[in-house]
GROMACS .gro file of N, CA and C in nm:
model
  411
    1MET      N    1   0.084  -0.118   0.000
    1MET     CA    2   0.000   0.000   0.000
    1MET      C    3   0.089   0.125   0.000
    2GLU      N    4   0.056   0.217  -0.088
    2GLU     CA    5   0.130   0.343  -0.095
    2GLU      C    6   0.074   0.441   0.007
    3ILE      N    7   0.162   0.520   0.065
    3ILE     CA    8   0.121   0.629   0.154
    3ILE      C    9   0.168   0.758   0.088
    4LEU      N   10   0.072   0.837   0.042
    4LEU     CA   11   0.101   0.958  -0.035
    4LEU      C   12   0.071   1.082   0.049
    5LEU      N   13   0.124   1.195   0.005
    5LEU     CA   14   0.099   1.324   0.069
    5LEU      C   15   0.039   1.419  -0.032
    6LYS      N   16  -0.053   1.504   0.015
    6LYS     CA   17  -0.113   1.601  -0.075
    6LYS      C   18  -0.167   1.718   0.005
    7ARG      N   19  -0.147   1.838  -0.047
    7ARG     CA   20  -0.204   1.956   0.017
    7ARG      C   21  -0.355   1.956  -0.002
    8ALA      N   22  -0.425   2.011   0.094
    8ALA     CA   23  -0.571   2.018   0.088
    8ALA      C   24  -0.618   2.105  -0.029
    9TYR      N   25  -0.529   2.189  -0.079
    9TYR     CA   26  -0.565   2.282  -0.185
    9TYR      C   27  -0.538   2.225  -0.325
   10GLU      N   28  -0.491   2.102  -0.330
   10GLU     CA   29  -0.472   2.033  -0.457
   10GLU      C   30  -0.598   1.953  -0.490
   11LYS      N   31  -0.622   1.935  -0.617
   11LYS     CA   32  -0.742   1.866  -0.663
   11LYS      C   33  -0.739   1.717  -0.624
   12PRO      N   34  -0.849   1.666  -0.566
   12PRO     CA   35  -0.856   1.522  -0.536
   12PRO      C   36  -0.856   1.441  -0.666
   13GLU      N   37  -0.791   1.324  -0.661
   13GLU     CA   38  -0.784   1.236  -0.776
   13GLU      C   39  -0.816   1.093  -0.733
   14THR      N   40  -0.860   1.013  -0.825
   14THR     CA   41  -0.892   0.874  -0.796
   14THR      C   42  -0.771   0.800  -0.740
   15GLU      N   43  -0.653   0.833  -0.792
   15GLU     CA   44  -0.529   0.767  -0.749
   15GLU      C   45  -0.495   0.793  -0.603
   16ASP      N   46  -0.561   0.892  -0.542
   16ASP     CA   47  -0.535   0.924  -0.401
   16ASP      C   48  -0.578   0.810  -0.309
   17GLY      N   49  -0.668   0.727  -0.355
   17GLY     CA   50  -0.716   0.618  -0.270
   17GLY      C   51  -0.795   0.671  -0.151
   18PHE      N   52  -0.761   0.626  -0.034
   18PHE     CA   53  -0.827   0.662   0.092
   18PHE      C   54  -0.769   0.796   0.139
   19ARG      N   55  -0.851   0.901   0.139
   19ARG     CA   56  -0.804   1.037   0.171
   19ARG      C   57  -0.831   1.070   0.317
   20VAL      N   58  -0.723   1.107   0.388
   20VAL     CA   59  -0.731   1.133   0.532
   20VAL      C   60  -0.674   1.272   0.563
   21LEU      N   61  -0.757   1.358   0.620
   21LEU     CA   62  -0.709   1.488   0.666
   21LEU      C   63  -0.637   1.467   0.799
   22VAL      N   64  -0.510   1.510   0.807
   22VAL     CA   65  -0.431   1.485   0.927
   22VAL      C   66  -0.403   1.612   1.007
   23ASP      N   67  -0.471   1.720   0.974
   23ASP     CA   68  -0.459   1.845   1.049
   23ASP      C   69  -0.563   1.851   1.160
   24ARG      N   70  -0.529   1.919   1.268
   24ARG     CA   71  -0.624   1.940   1.377
   24ARG      C   72  -0.729   2.044   1.337
   25LEU      N   73  -0.686   2.141   1.255
   25LEU     CA   74  -0.776   2.249   1.211
   25LEU      C   75  -0.820   2.225   1.067
   26TRP      N   76  -0.944   2.264   1.038
   26TRP     CA   77  -0.995   2.252   0.902
   26TRP      C   78  -0.923   2.351   0.811
   27PRO      N   79  -0.887   2.311   0.689
   27PRO     CA   80  -0.818   2.402   0.597
   27PRO      C   81  -0.905   2.522   0.558
   28ARG      N   82  -0.846   2.639   0.569
   28ARG     CA   83  -0.920   2.763   0.538
   28ARG      C   84  -0.976   2.762   0.397
   29GLY      N   85  -1.102   2.804   0.388
   29GLY     CA   86  -1.164   2.823   0.258
   29GLY      C   87  -1.205   2.697   0.185
   30LYS      N   88  -1.191   2.582   0.248
   30LYS     CA   89  -1.225   2.456   0.182
   30LYS      C   90  -1.358   2.403   0.235
   31LYS      N   91  -1.443   2.362   0.143
   31LYS     CA   92  -1.570   2.299   0.180
   31LYS      C   93  -1.548   2.149   0.195
   32LYS      N   94  -1.629   2.089   0.277
   32LYS     CA   95  -1.619   1.945   0.302
   32LYS      C   96  -1.623   1.867   0.170
   33ALA      N   97  -1.716   1.903   0.084
   33ALA     CA   98  -1.732   1.832  -0.044
   33ALA      C   99  -1.609   1.846  -0.133
   34ASP      N  100  -1.540   1.960  -0.123
   34ASP     CA  101  -1.422   1.984  -0.207
   34ASP      C  102  -1.307   1.887  -0.174
   35LEU      N  103  -1.296   1.850  -0.048
   35LEU     CA  104  -1.184   1.767  -0.005
   35LEU      C  105  -1.204   1.619  -0.033
   36ARG      N  106  -1.330   1.575  -0.043
   36ARG     CA  107  -1.362   1.433  -0.067
   36ARG      C  108  -1.284   1.340   0.026
   37LEU      N  109  -1.301   1.365   0.155
   37LEU     CA  110  -1.228   1.288   0.256
   37LEU      C  111  -1.298   1.157   0.290
   38ASP      N  112  -1.218   1.059   0.324
   38ASP     CA  113  -1.271   0.934   0.380
   38ASP      C  114  -1.263   0.939   0.532
   39ALA      N  115  -1.171   1.022   0.584
   39ALA     CA  116  -1.156   1.034   0.730
   39ALA      C  117  -1.087   1.166   0.765
   40TRP      N  118  -1.112   1.210   0.888
   40TRP     CA  119  -1.043   1.326   0.944
   40TRP      C  120  -0.992   1.282   1.080
   41THR      N  121  -0.863   1.262   1.092
   41THR     CA  122  -0.803   1.208   1.214
   41THR      C  123  -0.735   1.319   1.294
   42LYS      N  124  -0.815   1.407   1.352
   42LYS     CA  125  -0.764   1.520   1.429
   42LYS      C  126  -0.672   1.477   1.541
   43ASP      N  127  -0.704   1.364   1.602
   43ASP     CA  128  -0.630   1.322   1.722
   43ASP      C  129  -0.487   1.275   1.694
   44ILE      N  130  -0.450   1.258   1.567
   44ILE     CA  131  -0.310   1.223   1.538
   44ILE      C  132  -0.229   1.346   1.498
   45ALA      N  133  -0.294   1.459   1.488
   45ALA     CA  134  -0.225   1.584   1.455
   45ALA      C  135  -0.144   1.630   1.575
   46PRO      N  136  -0.044   1.716   1.552
   46PRO     CA  137   0.032   1.769   1.665
   46PRO      C  138  -0.061   1.841   1.764
   47SER      N  139  -0.026   1.838   1.891
   47SER     CA  140  -0.104   1.909   1.991
   47SER      C  141  -0.107   2.058   1.956
   48THR      N  142  -0.208   2.126   2.006
   48THR     CA  143  -0.220   2.270   1.982
   48THR      C  144  -0.094   2.342   2.030
   49GLU      N  145  -0.044   2.302   2.146
   49GLU     CA  146   0.076   2.365   2.201
   49GLU      C  147   0.196   2.347   2.108
   50LEU      N  148   0.215   2.225   2.058
   50LEU     CA  149   0.328   2.197   1.970
   50LEU      C  150   0.312   2.270   1.837
   51ARG      N  151   0.192   2.269   1.784
   51ARG     CA  152   0.165   2.337   1.656
   51ARG      C  153   0.196   2.486   1.667
   52LYS      N  154   0.150   2.549   1.775
   52LYS     CA  155   0.175   2.692   1.793
   52LYS      C  156   0.324   2.720   1.815
   53TRP      N  157   0.391   2.634   1.892
   53TRP     CA  158   0.534   2.653   1.916
   53TRP      C  159   0.611   2.644   1.784
   54PHE      N  160   0.580   2.546   1.701
   54PHE     CA  161   0.650   2.525   1.574
   54PHE      C  162   0.627   2.642   1.479
   55GLY      N  163   0.500   2.682   1.462
   55GLY     CA  164   0.467   2.795   1.376
   55GLY      C  165   0.523   2.782   1.234
   56HIS      N  166   0.547   2.661   1.188
   56HIS     CA  167   0.602   2.633   1.054
   56HIS      C  168   0.735   2.704   1.030
   57ASP      N  169   0.813   2.717   1.137
   57ASP     CA  170   0.947   2.776   1.128
   57ASP      C  171   1.047   2.666   1.097
   58PRO      N  172   1.106   2.665   0.977
   58PRO     CA  173   1.201   2.559   0.941
   58PRO      C  174   1.317   2.543   1.039
   59LYS      N  175   1.353   2.649   1.108
   59LYS     CA  176   1.462   2.641   1.206
   59LYS      C  177   1.423   2.552   1.324
   60ARG      N  178   1.295   2.536   1.347
   60ARG     CA  179   1.247   2.452   1.458
   60ARG      C  180   1.209   2.311   1.413
   61TRP      N  181   1.231   2.279   1.286
   61TRP     CA  182   1.186   2.153   1.228
   61TRP      C  183   1.239   2.030   1.303
   62LEU      N  184   1.368   2.022   1.326
   62LEU     CA  185   1.424   1.902   1.389
   62LEU      C  186   1.369   1.882   1.530
   63GLU      N  187   1.358   1.989   1.605
   63GLU     CA  188   1.301   1.978   1.740
   63GLU      C  189   1.152   1.944   1.733
   64PHE      N  190   1.083   2.001   1.635
   64PHE     CA  191   0.941   1.968   1.615
   64PHE      C  192   0.926   1.819   1.589
   65CYS      N  193   1.010   1.764   1.501
   65CYS     CA  194   1.005   1.620   1.469
   65CYS      C  195   1.020   1.536   1.595
   66LYS      N  196   1.117   1.571   1.675
   66LYS     CA  197   1.144   1.498   1.799
   66LYS      C  198   1.023   1.503   1.892
   67ARG      N  199   0.971   1.622   1.913
   67ARG     CA  200   0.856   1.639   2.004
   67ARG      C  201   0.730   1.570   1.950
   68TYR      N  202   0.710   1.582   1.820
   68TYR     CA  203   0.590   1.522   1.759
   68TYR      C  204   0.598   1.369   1.764
   69ARG      N  205   0.714   1.313   1.735
   69ARG     CA  206   0.728   1.167   1.745
   69ARG      C  207   0.700   1.119   1.886
   70ASN      N  208   0.737   1.198   1.982
   70ASN     CA  209   0.707   1.165   2.121
   70ASN      C  210   0.556   1.164   2.146
   71GLU      N  211   0.485   1.262   2.092
   71GLU     CA  212   0.339   1.264   2.104
   71GLU      C  213   0.276   1.143   2.034
   72LEU      N  214   0.336   1.100   1.925
   72LEU     CA  215   0.282   0.988   1.847
   72LEU      C  216   0.300   0.852   1.914
   73LYS      N  217   0.375   0.847   2.023
   73LYS     CA  218   0.393   0.722   2.097
   73LYS      C  219   0.270   0.686   2.181
   74ASN      N  220   0.179   0.779   2.194
   74ASN     CA  221   0.057   0.756   2.270
   74ASN      C  222  -0.020   0.637   2.209
   75PRO      N  223  -0.059   0.539   2.292
   75PRO     CA  224  -0.129   0.421   2.240
   75PRO      C  225  -0.260   0.454   2.167
   76GLU      N  226  -0.330   0.556   2.210
   76GLU     CA  227  -0.455   0.594   2.143
   76GLU      C  228  -0.427   0.648   2.002
   77VAL      N  229  -0.319   0.722   1.990
   77VAL     CA  230  -0.280   0.774   1.859
   77VAL      C  231  -0.240   0.659   1.767
   78ARG      N  232  -0.161   0.567   1.819
   78ARG     CA  233  -0.121   0.449   1.740
   78ARG      C  234  -0.243   0.368   1.697
   79ALA      N  235  -0.340   0.356   1.787
   79ALA     CA  236  -0.462   0.282   1.755
   79ALA      C  237  -0.538   0.350   1.641
   80THR      N  238  -0.543   0.483   1.643
   80THR     CA  239  -0.612   0.557   1.537
   80THR      C  240  -0.542   0.535   1.403
   81ILE      N  241  -0.410   0.537   1.404
   81ILE     CA  242  -0.335   0.513   1.280
   81ILE      C  243  -0.362   0.373   1.228
   82THR      N  244  -0.358   0.274   1.316
   82THR     CA  245  -0.384   0.135   1.277
   82THR      C  246  -0.527   0.120   1.224
   83GLN      N  247  -0.623   0.182   1.290
   83GLN     CA  248  -0.763   0.176   1.244
   83GLN      C  249  -0.779   0.241   1.107
   84THR      N  250  -0.708   0.350   1.084
   84THR     CA  251  -0.715   0.417   0.954
   84THR      C  252  -0.659   0.328   0.845
   85ILE      N  253  -0.548   0.264   0.872
   85ILE     CA  254  -0.487   0.172   0.775
   85ILE      C  255  -0.583   0.055   0.748
   86HIS      N  256  -0.643   0.002   0.853
   86HIS     CA  257  -0.739  -0.107   0.837
   86HIS      C  258  -0.859  -0.063   0.753
   87ALA      N  259  -0.909   0.058   0.778
   87ALA     CA  260  -1.025   0.109   0.702
   87ALA      C  261  -0.993   0.125   0.553
   88ALA      N  262  -0.866   0.149   0.524
   88ALA     CA  263  -0.823   0.171   0.385
   88ALA      C  264  -0.772   0.044   0.317
   89ALA      N  265  -0.786  -0.068   0.382
   89ALA     CA  266  -0.725  -0.193   0.335
   89ALA      C  267  -0.761  -0.232   0.192
   90LYS      N  268  -0.878  -0.195   0.147
   90LYS     CA  269  -0.920  -0.235   0.012
   90LYS      C  270  -0.878  -0.135  -0.095
   91ARG      N  271  -0.805  -0.034  -0.056
   91ARG     CA  272  -0.757   0.067  -0.151
   91ARG      C  273  -0.608   0.047  -0.175
   92ASN      N  274  -0.560   0.097  -0.286
   92ASN     CA  275  -0.418   0.084  -0.320
   92ASN      C  276  -0.331   0.187  -0.250
   93ALA      N  277  -0.395   0.294  -0.201
   93ALA     CA  278  -0.317   0.403  -0.142
   93ALA      C  279  -0.396   0.471  -0.030
   94ILE      N  280  -0.319   0.533   0.059
   94ILE     CA  281  -0.374   0.626   0.158
   94ILE      C  282  -0.305   0.758   0.128
   95THR      N  283  -0.382   0.865   0.114
   95THR     CA  284  -0.324   0.997   0.094
   95THR      C  285  -0.350   1.080   0.218
   96LEU      N  286  -0.240   1.126   0.278
   96LEU     CA  287  -0.248   1.211   0.396
   96LEU      C  288  -0.261   1.355   0.349
   97ILE      N  289  -0.373   1.416   0.384
   97ILE     CA  290  -0.406   1.551   0.338
   97ILE      C  291  -0.369   1.651   0.448
   98TYR      N  292  -0.300   1.757   0.409
   98TYR     CA  293  -0.259   1.860   0.505
   98TYR      C  294  -0.277   1.998   0.442
   99GLY      N  295  -0.286   2.100   0.525
   99GLY     CA  296  -0.309   2.235   0.475
   99GLY      C  297  -0.186   2.323   0.465
  100ALA      N  298  -0.076   2.285   0.527
  100ALA     CA  299   0.043   2.371   0.532
  100ALA      C  300   0.095   2.406   0.393
  101LYS      N  301   0.142   2.530   0.378
  101LYS     CA  302   0.202   2.573   0.252
  101LYS      C  303   0.338   2.507   0.231
  102ASP      N  304   0.411   2.488   0.340
  102ASP     CA  305   0.544   2.429   0.333
  102ASP      C  306   0.532   2.278   0.314
  103THR      N  307   0.573   2.232   0.199
  103THR     CA  308   0.559   2.089   0.166
  103THR      C  309   0.675   2.004   0.222
  104GLU      N  310   0.774   2.069   0.281
  104GLU     CA  311   0.889   1.997   0.335
  104GLU      C  312   0.895   1.994   0.487
  105HIS      N  313   0.818   2.080   0.552
  105HIS     CA  314   0.821   2.090   0.698
  105HIS      C  315   0.679   2.091   0.752
  106ASN      N  316   0.617   1.974   0.758
  106ASN     CA  317   0.482   1.963   0.813
  106ASN      C  318   0.462   1.823   0.870
  107GLU      N  319   0.358   1.808   0.952
  107GLU     CA  320   0.338   1.681   1.023
  107GLU      C  321   0.312   1.563   0.931
  108ALA      N  322   0.257   1.587   0.813
  108ALA     CA  323   0.226   1.477   0.723
  108ALA      C  324   0.352   1.400   0.681
  109ILE      N  325   0.464   1.468   0.673
  109ILE     CA  326   0.590   1.402   0.637
  109ILE      C  327   0.629   1.300   0.744
  110ILE      N  328   0.613   1.338   0.869
  110ILE     CA  329   0.644   1.247   0.979
  110ILE      C  330   0.543   1.133   0.982
  111LEU      N  331   0.416   1.166   0.964
  111LEU     CA  332   0.311   1.064   0.965
  111LEU      C  333   0.329   0.965   0.850
  112GLN      N  334   0.375   1.012   0.736
  112GLN     CA  335   0.393   0.923   0.621
  112GLN      C  336   0.486   0.807   0.657
  113ARG      N  337   0.596   0.837   0.723
  113ARG     CA  338   0.691   0.732   0.763
  113ARG      C  339   0.627   0.633   0.859
  114ILE      N  340   0.551   0.686   0.953
  114ILE     CA  341   0.487   0.599   1.053
  114ILE      C  342   0.379   0.514   0.987
  115PHE      N  343   0.298   0.574   0.902
  115PHE     CA  344   0.194   0.498   0.831
  115PHE      C  345   0.258   0.387   0.748
  116LYS      N  346   0.368   0.418   0.678
  116LYS     CA  347   0.436   0.317   0.596
  116LYS      C  348   0.484   0.201   0.682
  117ARG      N  349   0.544   0.232   0.795
  117ARG     CA  350   0.597   0.128   0.883
  117ARG      C  351   0.484   0.040   0.937
  118ILE      N  352   0.377   0.102   0.984
  118ILE     CA  353   0.266   0.024   1.041
  118ILE      C  354   0.195  -0.055   0.931
  119ALA      N  355   0.174   0.006   0.815
  119ALA     CA  356   0.108  -0.064   0.704
  119ALA      C  357   0.188  -0.184   0.660
  120SER      N  358   0.321  -0.169   0.651
  120SER     CA  359   0.402  -0.283   0.608
  120SER      C  360   0.404  -0.393   0.713
  121SER      N  361   0.402  -0.358   0.841
  121SER     CA  362   0.398  -0.461   0.945
  121SER      C  363   0.263  -0.532   0.944
  122LYS      N  364   0.155  -0.459   0.919
  122LYS     CA  365   0.022  -0.522   0.910
  122LYS      C  366   0.016  -0.615   0.790
  123LEU      N  367   0.076  -0.573   0.679
  123LEU     CA  368   0.078  -0.656   0.560
  123LEU      C  369   0.156  -0.785   0.587
  124SER      N  370   0.268  -0.772   0.656
  124SER     CA  371   0.349  -0.890   0.692
  124SER      C  372   0.271  -0.984   0.783
  125GLU      N  373   0.200  -0.928   0.880
  125GLU     CA  374   0.118  -1.010   0.971
  125GLU      C  375   0.013  -1.087   0.892
  126ASN      N  376  -0.055  -1.019   0.800
  126ASN     CA  377  -0.159  -1.083   0.720
  126ASN      C  378  -0.102  -1.194   0.632
  127ARG      N  379   0.015  -1.170   0.574
  127ARG     CA  380   0.079  -1.273   0.490
  127ARG      C  381   0.117  -1.395   0.574
  128SER      N  382   0.167  -1.371   0.695
  128SER     CA  383   0.203  -1.482   0.785
  128SER      C  384   0.080  -1.566   0.818
  129LYS      N  385  -0.031  -1.499   0.846
  129LYS     CA  386  -0.155  -1.570   0.878
  129LYS      C  387  -0.203  -1.652   0.759
  130GLU      N  388  -0.193  -1.591   0.638
  130GLU     CA  389  -0.234  -1.662   0.517
  130GLU      C  390  -0.147  -1.786   0.494
  131LEU      N  391  -0.017  -1.773   0.515
  131LEU     CA  392   0.073  -1.886   0.498
  131LEU      C  393   0.042  -1.998   0.597
  132LYS      N  394   0.019  -1.962   0.724
  132LYS     CA  395  -0.014  -2.061   0.824
  132LYS      C  396  -0.143  -2.133   0.790
  133THR      N  397  -0.242  -2.059   0.740
  133THR     CA  398  -0.370  -2.117   0.702
  133THR      C  399  -0.352  -2.212   0.585
  134SER      N  400  -0.274  -2.171   0.483
  134SER     CA  401  -0.256  -2.257   0.365
  134SER      C  402  -0.172  -2.381   0.397
  135VAL      N  403  -0.080  -2.371   0.492
  135VAL     CA  404   0.001  -2.486   0.532
  135VAL      C  405  -0.087  -2.589   0.601
  136ARG      N  406  -0.180  -2.543   0.682
  136ARG     CA  407  -0.270  -2.635   0.756
  136ARG      C  408  -0.368  -2.705   0.664
  137SER      N  409  -0.402  -2.643   0.552
  137SER     CA  410  -0.503  -2.701   0.463
  137SER      C  411  -0.456  -2.821   0.388
   0.00000   0.00000   0.00000
């Protein structure tokens, strides 16, 4: 499964697969219908405090990454990510939608790595189960 990134202001496409808004705040000027979302996972977005501290300042990027990864260790957040991946299982891709203008310094970049890691481990688990089932048959 591919994990893609896309700004909320870019046109939705079929290739996007399962579209997930990963911002805590709704993108300015966008209507719900315009985004064509399958999910809005506010609870995996950076905390309000962290978001305000970062302020999309590239000089704070490395520290933001560290602090945000720490927030992402929360079991409830991990559960939401796993549930999102499970909900998208029948699609070829998950596209993480974000509103930030900066395409190199935003939470979706960090989430993409985590989604990829969890999705690949889930895929491995499913393949192991399939192999065990076929061996028993």
